[in-house]
PDB file of C-alpha atoms in Angstrom:
ATOM      1  CA  UNK A   8     -14.512  -6.153   5.708  1.00 45.00           C
ATOM      2  CA  UNK A   9     -12.895  -3.248   7.895  1.00 49.00           C
ATOM      3  CA  UNK A  10     -13.272  -1.725  11.258  1.00 46.00           C
ATOM      4  CA  UNK A  11     -13.904   2.000  11.671  1.00 43.00           C
ATOM      5  CA  UNK A  12     -10.243   1.326  14.013  1.00 41.00           C
ATOM      6  CA  UNK A  13      -8.509   0.276  10.667  1.00 37.00           C
ATOM      7  CA  UNK A  14      -9.343   2.912   8.575  1.00 40.00           C
ATOM      8  CA  UNK A  15      -7.997   6.021  10.929  1.00 41.00           C
ATOM      9  CA  UNK A  16      -4.950   7.004   9.704  1.00 39.00           C
ATOM     10  CA  UNK A  17      -5.673  11.156  11.827  1.00 42.00           C
ATOM     11  CA  UNK A  18      -3.794  12.999  12.935  1.00 44.00           C
ATOM     12  CA  UNK A  19       0.539  13.026  13.467  1.00 67.00           C
ATOM     13  CA  UNK A  20      -0.416   9.183  11.861  1.00 79.00           C
ATOM     14  CA  UNK A  21      -0.879  11.167   8.360  1.00 85.00           C
ATOM     15  CA  UNK A  22       2.905  12.348   9.248  1.00 89.00           C
ATOM     16  CA  UNK A  23       4.037   9.608  10.616  1.00 91.00           C
ATOM     17  CA  UNK A  24       3.258   7.689   7.965  1.00 90.00           C
ATOM     18  CA  UNK A  25       4.669   9.530   4.759  1.00 93.00           C
ATOM     19  CA  UNK A  26       7.981  10.039   6.776  1.00 92.00           C
ATOM     20  CA  UNK A  27       8.783   5.971   7.468  1.00 94.00           C
ATOM     21  CA  UNK A  28       6.231   4.182   6.373  1.00 94.00           C
ATOM     22  CA  UNK A  29       6.000   5.332   2.212  1.00 95.00           C
ATOM     23  CA  UNK A  30       9.681   5.181   1.776  1.00 95.00           C
ATOM     24  CA  UNK A  31      10.143   1.454   3.875  1.00 96.00           C
ATOM     25  CA  UNK A  32       7.101  -0.389   1.364  1.00 97.00           C
ATOM     26  CA  UNK A  33       4.514   2.505  -0.638  1.00 97.00           C
ATOM     27  CA  UNK A  34       7.215   3.924  -2.543  1.00 97.00           C
ATOM     28  CA  UNK A  35       8.419   0.746  -5.563  1.00 98.00           C
ATOM     29  CA  UNK A  36       4.433   0.398  -5.928  1.00 98.00           C
ATOM     30  CA  UNK A  37       4.053   3.621  -6.177  1.00 98.00           C
ATOM     31  CA  UNK A  38       6.795   4.199  -9.765  1.00 98.00           C
ATOM     32  CA  UNK A  39       5.164   0.831 -10.821  1.00 98.00           C
ATOM     33  CA  UNK A  40       1.975   1.115 -10.213  1.00 98.00           C
ATOM     34  CA  UNK A  41       2.269   4.557 -12.236  1.00 98.00           C
ATOM     35  CA  UNK A  42       4.263   3.254 -15.134  1.00 98.00           C
ATOM     36  CA  UNK A  43       1.312   0.809 -15.478  1.00 98.00           C
ATOM     37  CA  UNK A  44      -1.265   4.377 -15.494  1.00 98.00           C
ATOM     38  CA  UNK A  45       1.368   6.295 -18.103  1.00 98.00           C
ATOM     39  CA  UNK A  46       1.647   3.714 -20.955  1.00 98.00           C
ATOM     40  CA  UNK A  47      -1.387   4.028 -21.590  1.00 97.00           C
ATOM     41  CA  UNK A  48      -1.730   6.796 -22.442  1.00 98.00           C
ATOM     42  CA  UNK A  49      -4.148   8.286 -20.500  1.00 98.00           C
ATOM     43  CA  UNK A  50      -5.962  12.050 -20.913  1.00 98.00           C
ATOM     44  CA  UNK A  51      -7.716  12.509 -17.461  1.00 98.00           C
ATOM     45  CA  UNK A  52      -7.038  10.341 -13.952  1.00 98.00           C
ATOM     46  CA  UNK A  53      -9.170   9.170 -10.270  1.00 99.00           C
ATOM     47  CA  UNK A  54      -6.581   8.925  -8.576  1.00 98.00           C
ATOM     48  CA  UNK A  55      -8.878   6.725  -5.567  1.00 98.00           C
ATOM     49  CA  UNK A  56      -7.734   6.739  -1.659  1.00 98.00           C
ATOM     50  CA  UNK A  57      -3.903   8.891  -2.443  1.00 98.00           C
ATOM     51  CA  UNK A  58      -3.569   8.732   1.181  1.00 96.00           C
ATOM     52  CA  UNK A  59      -0.615  11.339   1.349  1.00 96.00           C
ATOM     53  CA  UNK A  60       0.254  11.152  -2.428  1.00 97.00           C
ATOM     54  CA  UNK A  61       2.869   8.788  -3.049  1.00 98.00           C
ATOM     55  CA  UNK A  62       1.526   7.156  -6.900  1.00 98.00           C
ATOM     56  CA  UNK A  63       0.467  10.884  -6.744  1.00 98.00           C
ATOM     57  CA  UNK A  64       4.108  12.092  -6.709  1.00 98.00           C
ATOM     58  CA  UNK A  65       5.147   9.533  -9.566  1.00 98.00           C
ATOM     59  CA  UNK A  66       1.874  10.564 -11.943  1.00 98.00           C
ATOM     60  CA  UNK A  67       2.841  14.103 -11.957  1.00 98.00           C
ATOM     61  CA  UNK A  68       5.724  12.701 -13.287  1.00 97.00           C
ATOM     62  CA  UNK A  69       4.724  10.195 -15.381  1.00 98.00           C
ATOM     63  CA  UNK A  70       1.536  11.389 -17.793  1.00 98.00           C
ATOM     64  CA  UNK A  71       2.336  14.096 -19.973  1.00 96.00           C
ATOM     65  CA  UNK A  72       1.758  17.405 -18.958  1.00 95.00           C
ATOM     66  CA  UNK A  73      -1.962  17.572 -20.378  1.00 96.00           C
ATOM     67  CA  UNK A  74      -3.365  14.765 -18.516  1.00 98.00           C
ATOM     68  CA  UNK A  75      -5.301  16.181 -15.220  1.00 98.00           C
ATOM     69  CA  UNK A  76      -5.140  13.817 -12.786  1.00 98.00           C
ATOM     70  CA  UNK A  77      -7.725  14.346 -10.212  1.00 98.00           C
ATOM     71  CA  UNK A  78      -6.226  12.503  -6.523  1.00 98.00           C
ATOM     72  CA  UNK A  79      -8.856  11.860  -3.648  1.00 98.00           C
ATOM     73  CA  UNK A  80      -9.076  10.112  -0.142  1.00 97.00           C
ATOM     74  CA  UNK A  81     -11.535   9.243   2.655  1.00 96.00           C
ATOM     75  CA  UNK A  82      -9.662  11.200   5.341  1.00 94.00           C
ATOM     76  CA  UNK A  83      -8.491  14.600   5.107  1.00 93.00           C
ATOM     77  CA  UNK A  84      -5.664  14.568   7.725  1.00 92.00           C
ATOM     78  CA  UNK A  85      -3.727  12.332   4.120  1.00 93.00           C
ATOM     79  CA  UNK A  86      -4.789  14.953   1.559  1.00 96.00           C
ATOM     80  CA  UNK A  87      -4.016  17.375   3.624  1.00 94.00           C
ATOM     81  CA  UNK A  88      -0.411  16.083   4.132  1.00 94.00           C
ATOM     82  CA  UNK A  89      -0.548  14.968   0.624  1.00 96.00           C
ATOM     83  CA  UNK A  90      -1.734  18.594  -0.245  1.00 96.00           C
ATOM     84  CA  UNK A  91       1.976  19.940   1.698  1.00 95.00           C
ATOM     85  CA  UNK A  92       4.094  17.946   0.253  1.00 96.00           C
ATOM     86  CA  UNK A  93       2.898  19.522  -3.111  1.00 96.00           C
ATOM     87  CA  UNK A  94       3.404  17.530  -6.860  1.00 96.00           C
ATOM     88  CA  UNK A  95       5.139  18.828  -9.920  1.00 91.00           C
ATOM     89  CA  UNK A  96       2.330  20.230 -10.843  1.00 93.00           C
ATOM     90  CA  UNK A  97      -0.999  20.945 -10.985  1.00 95.00           C
ATOM     91  CA  UNK A  98      -3.482  18.156  -9.604  1.00 97.00           C
ATOM     92  CA  UNK A  99      -6.469  19.206  -7.547  1.00 98.00           C
ATOM     93  CA  UNK A 100      -6.837  17.154  -4.290  1.00 98.00           C
ATOM     94  CA  UNK A 101     -11.005  15.766  -2.970  1.00 97.00           C
ATOM     95  CA  UNK A 102     -12.244  14.542  -0.085  1.00 97.00           C
ATOM     96  CA  UNK A 103     -14.544  11.662  -1.477  1.00 98.00           C
ATOM     97  CA  UNK A 104     -15.190   8.102  -0.570  1.00 98.00           C
ATOM     98  CA  UNK A 105     -15.054   5.685  -2.672  1.00 98.00           C
ATOM     99  CA  UNK A 106     -17.908   3.982  -2.137  1.00 98.00           C
ATOM    100  CA  UNK A 107     -20.035   7.164  -4.007  1.00 98.00           C
ATOM    101  CA  UNK A 108     -17.964   9.155  -6.470  1.00 98.00           C
ATOM    102  CA  UNK A 109     -18.986  12.709  -6.900  1.00 98.00           C
ATOM    103  CA  UNK A 110     -18.049  12.095 -10.760  1.00 98.00           C
ATOM    104  CA  UNK A 111     -20.562  11.577 -14.216  1.00 98.00           C
ATOM    105  CA  UNK A 112     -19.919   8.620 -15.476  1.00 98.00           C
ATOM    106  CA  UNK A 113     -17.003   7.901 -18.635  1.00 98.00           C
ATOM    107  CA  UNK A 114     -15.483  10.339 -16.371  1.00 98.00           C
ATOM    108  CA  UNK A 115     -12.194   9.764 -16.610  1.00 98.00           C
ATOM    109  CA  UNK A 116      -9.898   6.649 -18.549  1.00 98.00           C
ATOM    110  CA  UNK A 117      -8.469   5.695 -16.322  1.00 98.00           C
ATOM    111  CA  UNK A 118      -8.471   4.862 -12.934  1.00 99.00           C
ATOM    112  CA  UNK A 119      -5.133   4.107  -9.858  1.00 99.00           C
ATOM    113  CA  UNK A 120      -5.849   3.221  -6.781  1.00 98.00           C
ATOM    114  CA  UNK A 121      -2.251   2.005  -4.302  1.00 98.00           C
ATOM    115  CA  UNK A 122      -3.487  -0.175  -1.072  1.00 98.00           C
ATOM    116  CA  UNK A 123      -6.714   1.238  -0.830  1.00 98.00           C
ATOM    117  CA  UNK A 124      -8.825  -1.151  -2.681  1.00 98.00           C
ATOM    118  CA  UNK A 125      -8.506  -4.029   1.878  1.00 98.00           C
ATOM    119  CA  UNK A 126     -10.074  -1.099   3.026  1.00 96.00           C
ATOM    120  CA  UNK A 127     -13.240  -0.377   0.771  1.00 98.00           C
ATOM    121  CA  UNK A 128     -16.579  -1.722   3.512  1.00 96.00           C
ATOM    122  CA  UNK A 129     -18.148  -3.301   0.006  1.00 98.00           C
ATOM    123  CA  UNK A 130     -15.771  -3.970  -2.531  1.00 98.00           C
ATOM    124  CA  UNK A 131     -17.718  -5.131  -5.772  1.00 98.00           C
ATOM    125  CA  UNK A 132     -20.206  -1.551  -4.583  1.00 98.00           C
ATOM    126  CA  UNK A 133     -16.396   0.776  -5.246  1.00 98.00           C
ATOM    127  CA  UNK A 134     -15.214  -1.439  -7.799  1.00 98.00           C
ATOM    128  CA  UNK A 135     -19.008  -0.788  -9.047  1.00 98.00           C
ATOM    129  CA  UNK A 136     -18.648   3.141  -9.616  1.00 98.00           C
ATOM    130  CA  UNK A 137     -14.863   3.139 -10.295  1.00 98.00           C
ATOM    131  CA  UNK A 138     -16.601   1.752 -13.849  1.00 98.00           C
ATOM    132  CA  UNK A 139     -18.417   4.126 -13.474  1.00 98.00           C
ATOM    133  CA  UNK A 140     -16.746   6.746 -13.793  1.00 98.00           C
ATOM    134  CA  UNK A 141     -13.982   5.216 -16.349  1.00 98.00           C
ATOM    135  CA  UNK A 142     -15.041   5.951 -20.594  1.00 98.00           C
ATOM    136  CA  UNK A 143     -15.764   2.644 -22.318  1.00 97.00           C
ATOM    137  CA  UNK A 144     -11.903   0.682 -22.416  1.00 97.00           C
ATOM    138  CA  UNK A 145     -11.309   3.017 -19.427  1.00 98.00           C
ATOM    139  CA  UNK A 146      -7.952   1.861 -17.346  1.00 98.00           C
ATOM    140  CA  UNK A 147      -8.085   0.356 -13.968  1.00 98.00           C
ATOM    141  CA  UNK A 148      -4.891  -0.416 -11.991  1.00 98.00           C
ATOM    142  CA  UNK A 149      -4.790  -0.969  -8.231  1.00 99.00           C
ATOM    143  CA  UNK A 150      -2.686  -3.219  -5.331  1.00 98.00           C
ATOM    144  CA  UNK A 151      -2.982  -5.369  -2.316  1.00 98.00           C
ATOM    145  CA  UNK A 152      -0.570  -6.654  -0.615  1.00 98.00           C
ATOM    146  CA  UNK A 153      -0.015 -11.099  -0.432  1.00 98.00           C
ATOM    147  CA  UNK A 154      -0.626 -12.556   2.082  1.00 98.00           C
ATOM    148  CA  UNK A 155       1.549 -11.622   5.949  1.00 98.00           C
ATOM    149  CA  UNK A 156       3.589 -13.505   5.880  1.00 98.00           C
ATOM    150  CA  UNK A 157       4.861 -13.351   2.621  1.00 98.00           C
ATOM    151  CA  UNK A 158       5.591  -9.417   3.578  1.00 98.00           C
ATOM    152  CA  UNK A 159       8.708 -10.411   6.675  1.00 98.00           C
ATOM    153  CA  UNK A 160       8.149  -6.796   8.713  1.00 98.00           C
ATOM    154  CA  UNK A 161       4.914  -6.983   9.239  1.00 98.00           C
ATOM    155  CA  UNK A 162       4.893 -10.696   9.897  1.00 98.00           C
ATOM    156  CA  UNK A 163       7.275  -9.739  12.834  1.00 98.00           C
ATOM    157  CA  UNK A 164       5.607  -7.258  14.032  1.00 98.00           C
ATOM    158  CA  UNK A 165       2.296  -8.828  14.347  1.00 98.00           C
ATOM    159  CA  UNK A 166       4.191 -11.315  15.450  1.00 98.00           C
ATOM    160  CA  UNK A 167       6.131  -9.495  17.958  1.00 98.00           C
ATOM    161  CA  UNK A 168       2.054  -7.186  19.003  1.00 98.00           C
ATOM    162  CA  UNK A 169       0.875 -10.046  20.329  1.00 98.00           C
ATOM    163  CA  UNK A 170       4.015 -11.306  22.774  1.00 97.00           C
ATOM    164  CA  UNK A 171       2.461  -8.226  24.568  1.00 98.00           C
ATOM    165  CA  UNK A 172      -0.956  -8.247  23.733  1.00 98.00           C
ATOM    166  CA  UNK A 173      -1.317 -12.221  24.381  1.00 97.00           C
ATOM    167  CA  UNK A 174      -5.478 -12.306  25.075  1.00 97.00           C
ATOM    168  CA  UNK A 175      -6.331  -9.876  22.877  1.00 97.00           C
ATOM    169  CA  UNK A 176      -3.183  -9.992  20.313  1.00 97.00           C
ATOM    170  CA  UNK A 177      -3.554  -6.940  17.844  1.00 97.00           C
ATOM    171  CA  UNK A 178      -4.613  -8.252  14.156  1.00 96.00           C
ATOM    172  CA  UNK A 179      -5.659  -4.996  11.850  1.00 95.00           C
ATOM    173  CA  UNK A 180      -2.030  -5.930   9.558  1.00 97.00           C
ATOM    174  CA  UNK A 181      -3.777  -9.074   9.171  1.00 97.00           C
ATOM    175  CA  UNK A 182      -7.039  -8.287   9.040  1.00 96.00           C
ATOM    176  CA  UNK A 183      -6.664  -6.071   6.676  1.00 96.00           C
ATOM    177  CA  UNK A 184      -4.158  -4.774   5.083  1.00 97.00           C
ATOM    178  CA  UNK A 185      -3.024  -8.086   4.234  1.00 98.00           C
ATOM    179  CA  UNK A 186      -6.547  -9.511   4.078  1.00 98.00           C
ATOM    180  CA  UNK A 187      -7.105  -9.325   0.345  1.00 98.00           C
ATOM    181  CA  UNK A 188      -4.846 -11.487  -1.727  1.00 98.00           C
ATOM    182  CA  UNK A 189      -7.173 -14.080  -3.463  1.00 98.00           C
ATOM    183  CA  UNK A 190      -6.720 -14.468  -7.002  1.00 98.00           C
ATOM    184  CA  UNK A 191      -9.617 -15.908  -7.544  1.00 98.00           C
ATOM    185  CA  UNK A 192     -11.880 -13.282  -5.239  1.00 98.00           C
ATOM    186  CA  UNK A 193     -10.559 -11.150  -6.469  1.00 98.00           C
ATOM    187  CA  UNK A 194     -11.720 -11.631 -10.205  1.00 98.00           C
ATOM    188  CA  UNK A 195     -15.116 -12.563  -8.865  1.00 98.00           C
ATOM    189  CA  UNK A 196     -15.170  -8.941  -6.973  1.00 98.00           C
ATOM    190  CA  UNK A 197     -14.511  -7.523 -10.605  1.00 98.00           C
ATOM    191  CA  UNK A 198     -17.690  -9.727 -12.763  1.00 98.00           C
ATOM    192  CA  UNK A 199     -19.671  -8.434  -9.597  1.00 98.00           C
ATOM    193  CA  UNK A 200     -18.420  -4.928 -10.620  1.00 98.00           C
ATOM    194  CA  UNK A 201     -19.799  -5.176 -13.950  1.00 98.00           C
ATOM    195  CA  UNK A 202     -15.244  -6.098 -15.397  1.00 98.00           C
ATOM    196  CA  UNK A 203     -16.637  -8.166 -18.288  1.00 94.00           C
ATOM    197  CA  UNK A 204     -12.566  -8.613 -19.221  1.00 92.00           C
ATOM    198  CA  UNK A 205     -10.563 -11.631 -17.814  1.00 96.00           C
ATOM    199  CA  UNK A 206      -8.238  -8.897 -15.516  1.00 98.00           C
ATOM    200  CA  UNK A 207      -4.299  -9.629 -15.242  1.00 98.00           C
ATOM    201  CA  UNK A 208      -3.511  -9.912 -12.102  1.00 98.00           C
ATOM    202  CA  UNK A 209       0.098 -10.286 -11.619  1.00 98.00           C
ATOM    203  CA  UNK A 210       1.820 -10.804  -7.940  1.00 98.00           C
ATOM    204  CA  UNK A 211       4.941  -8.567  -7.652  1.00 98.00           C
ATOM    205  CA  UNK A 212       8.310  -8.084  -5.391  1.00 98.00           C
ATOM    206  CA  UNK A 213      10.275  -6.138  -3.268  1.00 98.00           C
ATOM    207  CA  UNK A 214      12.977  -5.505  -1.275  1.00 98.00           C
ATOM    208  CA  UNK A 215      11.895  -3.227   1.783  1.00 98.00           C
ATOM    209  CA  UNK A 216      14.976  -1.125   3.788  1.00 97.00           C
ATOM    210  CA  UNK A 217      15.339   0.523   6.589  1.00 97.00           C
ATOM    211  CA  UNK A 218      18.125   2.289   8.464  1.00 97.00           C
ATOM    212  CA  UNK A 219      17.579   0.488  11.526  1.00 98.00           C
ATOM    213  CA  UNK A 220      14.902  -2.060  13.131  1.00 98.00           C
ATOM    214  CA  UNK A 221      13.900   1.092  15.251  1.00 98.00           C
ATOM    215  CA  UNK A 222      12.775   2.490  12.572  1.00 97.00           C
ATOM    216  CA  UNK A 223      10.845   0.257  11.248  1.00 98.00           C
ATOM    217  CA  UNK A 224       8.624  -0.816  14.038  1.00 98.00           C
ATOM    218  CA  UNK A 225       8.161   2.792  15.090  1.00 96.00           C
ATOM    219  CA  UNK A 226       6.647   2.382  10.657  1.00 95.00           C
ATOM    220  CA  UNK A 227       4.351   0.160  11.248  1.00 96.00           C
ATOM    221  CA  UNK A 228       3.063   0.857  15.667  1.00 96.00           C
ATOM    222  CA  UNK A 229       2.947   4.529  15.604  1.00 92.00           C
ATOM    223  CA  UNK A 230       2.804   5.447  11.376  1.00 90.00           C
ATOM    224  CA  UNK A 231      -0.680   3.041  10.622  1.00 92.00           C
ATOM    225  CA  UNK A 232      -4.385   1.983  12.967  1.00 90.00           C
ATOM    226  CA  UNK A 233      -1.996  -0.675  13.726  1.00 94.00           C
ATOM    227  CA  UNK A 234      -1.293   2.445  16.705  1.00 94.00           C
ATOM    228  CA  UNK A 235      -5.168   3.047  17.320  1.00 94.00           C
ATOM    229  CA  UNK A 236      -5.513  -1.201  18.302  1.00 96.00           C
ATOM    230  CA  UNK A 237      -2.318  -0.832  20.441  1.00 97.00           C
ATOM    231  CA  UNK A 238      -3.969   1.883  22.449  1.00 96.00           C
ATOM    232  CA  UNK A 239      -7.003   0.312  22.238  1.00 96.00           C
ATOM    233  CA  UNK A 240      -5.285  -2.182  24.312  1.00 97.00           C
ATOM    234  CA  UNK A 241      -3.099   0.192  26.633  1.00 97.00           C
ATOM    235  CA  UNK A 242      -3.618   3.846  26.462  1.00 96.00           C
ATOM    236  CA  UNK A 243      -0.139   4.288  27.206  1.00 97.00           C
ATOM    237  CA  UNK A 244       1.187   1.095  25.942  1.00 97.00           C
ATOM    238  CA  UNK A 245       2.640   2.517  22.631  1.00 96.00           C
ATOM    239  CA  UNK A 246       5.999   2.649  23.976  1.00 97.00           C
ATOM    240  CA  UNK A 247       6.393  -0.411  24.822  1.00 97.00           C
ATOM    241  CA  UNK A 248       4.998  -2.026  22.154  1.00 98.00           C
ATOM    242  CA  UNK A 249       7.064  -0.207  19.990  1.00 98.00           C
ATOM    243  CA  UNK A 250      10.861  -1.397  21.768  1.00 98.00           C
ATOM    244  CA  UNK A 251       8.550  -5.801  21.093  1.00 98.00           C
ATOM    245  CA  UNK A 252       8.428  -5.013  17.989  1.00 98.00           C
ATOM    246  CA  UNK A 253      12.491  -3.058  17.268  1.00 98.00           C
ATOM    247  CA  UNK A 254      13.712  -6.882  19.019  1.00 98.00           C
ATOM    248  CA  UNK A 255      11.410  -8.652  16.982  1.00 98.00           C
ATOM    249  CA  UNK A 256      12.909  -6.707  14.239  1.00 98.00           C
ATOM    250  CA  UNK A 257      16.310  -7.624  15.306  1.00 98.00           C
ATOM    251  CA  UNK A 258      16.895 -10.923  16.258  1.00 98.00           C
ATOM    252  CA  UNK A 259      15.250 -12.110  12.607  1.00 98.00           C
ATOM    253  CA  UNK A 260      16.867  -9.235  10.413  1.00 98.00           C
ATOM    254  CA  UNK A 261      19.438  -7.662  12.375  1.00 98.00           C
ATOM    255  CA  UNK A 262      21.022  -5.050  14.541  1.00 96.00           C
ATOM    256  CA  UNK A 263      22.007  -2.882  11.870  1.00 97.00           C
ATOM    257  CA  UNK A 264      20.137  -2.087   8.470  1.00 98.00           C
ATOM    258  CA  UNK A 265      17.568  -4.193   7.960  1.00 98.00           C
ATOM    259  CA  UNK A 266      15.994  -5.666   4.615  1.00 98.00           C
ATOM    260  CA  UNK A 267      12.591  -7.803   3.555  1.00 98.00           C
ATOM    261  CA  UNK A 268      10.534  -9.136   1.975  1.00 98.00           C
ATOM    262  CA  UNK A 269       7.774  -7.350   0.387  1.00 98.00           C
ATOM    263  CA  UNK A 270       4.863  -9.035  -2.123  1.00 98.00           C
ATOM    264  CA  UNK A 271       1.740  -7.681  -2.950  1.00 98.00           C
ATOM    265  CA  UNK A 272      -0.963  -7.773  -6.210  1.00 98.00           C
ATOM    266  CA  UNK A 273      -1.295  -6.122  -9.031  1.00 98.00           C
ATOM    267  CA  UNK A 274      -4.181  -6.119 -10.787  1.00 98.00           C
ATOM    268  CA  UNK A 275      -5.052  -4.573 -13.641  1.00 98.00           C
ATOM    269  CA  UNK A 276      -8.665  -4.979 -15.716  1.00 98.00           C
ATOM    270  CA  UNK A 277     -10.833  -2.318 -18.557  1.00 98.00           C
ATOM    271  CA  UNK A 278     -14.833  -1.390 -18.446  1.00 97.00           C
ATOM    272  CA  UNK A 279     -16.161  -2.674 -21.249  1.00 94.00           C
ATOM    273  CA  UNK A 280     -17.193  -1.906 -23.702  1.00 86.00           C
ATOM    274  CA  UNK A 281     -20.909   0.363 -23.989  1.00 69.00           C
TER     275      UNK A 281
END
């Protein structure tokens, strides 16, 4: 279960997340997820945990001009950054908790969620809310990061921080973003939420690229809730931790532009007929 520290995408973290993390690891999956939604030709789409709008911006381009997009997130700072960047056409930005969606039954043709389900405190309950707001036969599509060992930059940063804080290593990346990757468990949670069909669960891999180890280190240490874990252990330790992450990334991938594998599960489920 994600802690309050794990979900703290606040203040400058939201801006650093958009500047560094989105191009580093989120952009290719945003394109992939939006394409899957667009293929269903929905007229009304709800996005959960929209963050700074990586998927939202893709949906605004790929969906039919008549389709309505409602993009939600629990964290106001993330939505403010998303709205500041903007989209190709009108999107309704709305703060909302995926555990208690402020929408009527069968209000949407599709519900999408990019790398948000790992943060939900009760996934079957959140999935049941998604099913409730979907029309019969509606599409629910989301992704979740694979094991941390299959996501090379995240793995390197986590190992580096364990050397900085050996008595209490920050484990945010392994615990939360990379903590929900068992297909059987995902299928079980969807079933408990009332999705009756067999979900399609596909492993999708891309290559993450950064112009330098420094950029990747800043992305992870300062543009995610990992920052809160570091500062909780040492209020003045952020620079030291970032330098350690940079050194480990350089050791593994080189001093210039670097590349590493990223891997996620993409899950598609259909709302049952009522």
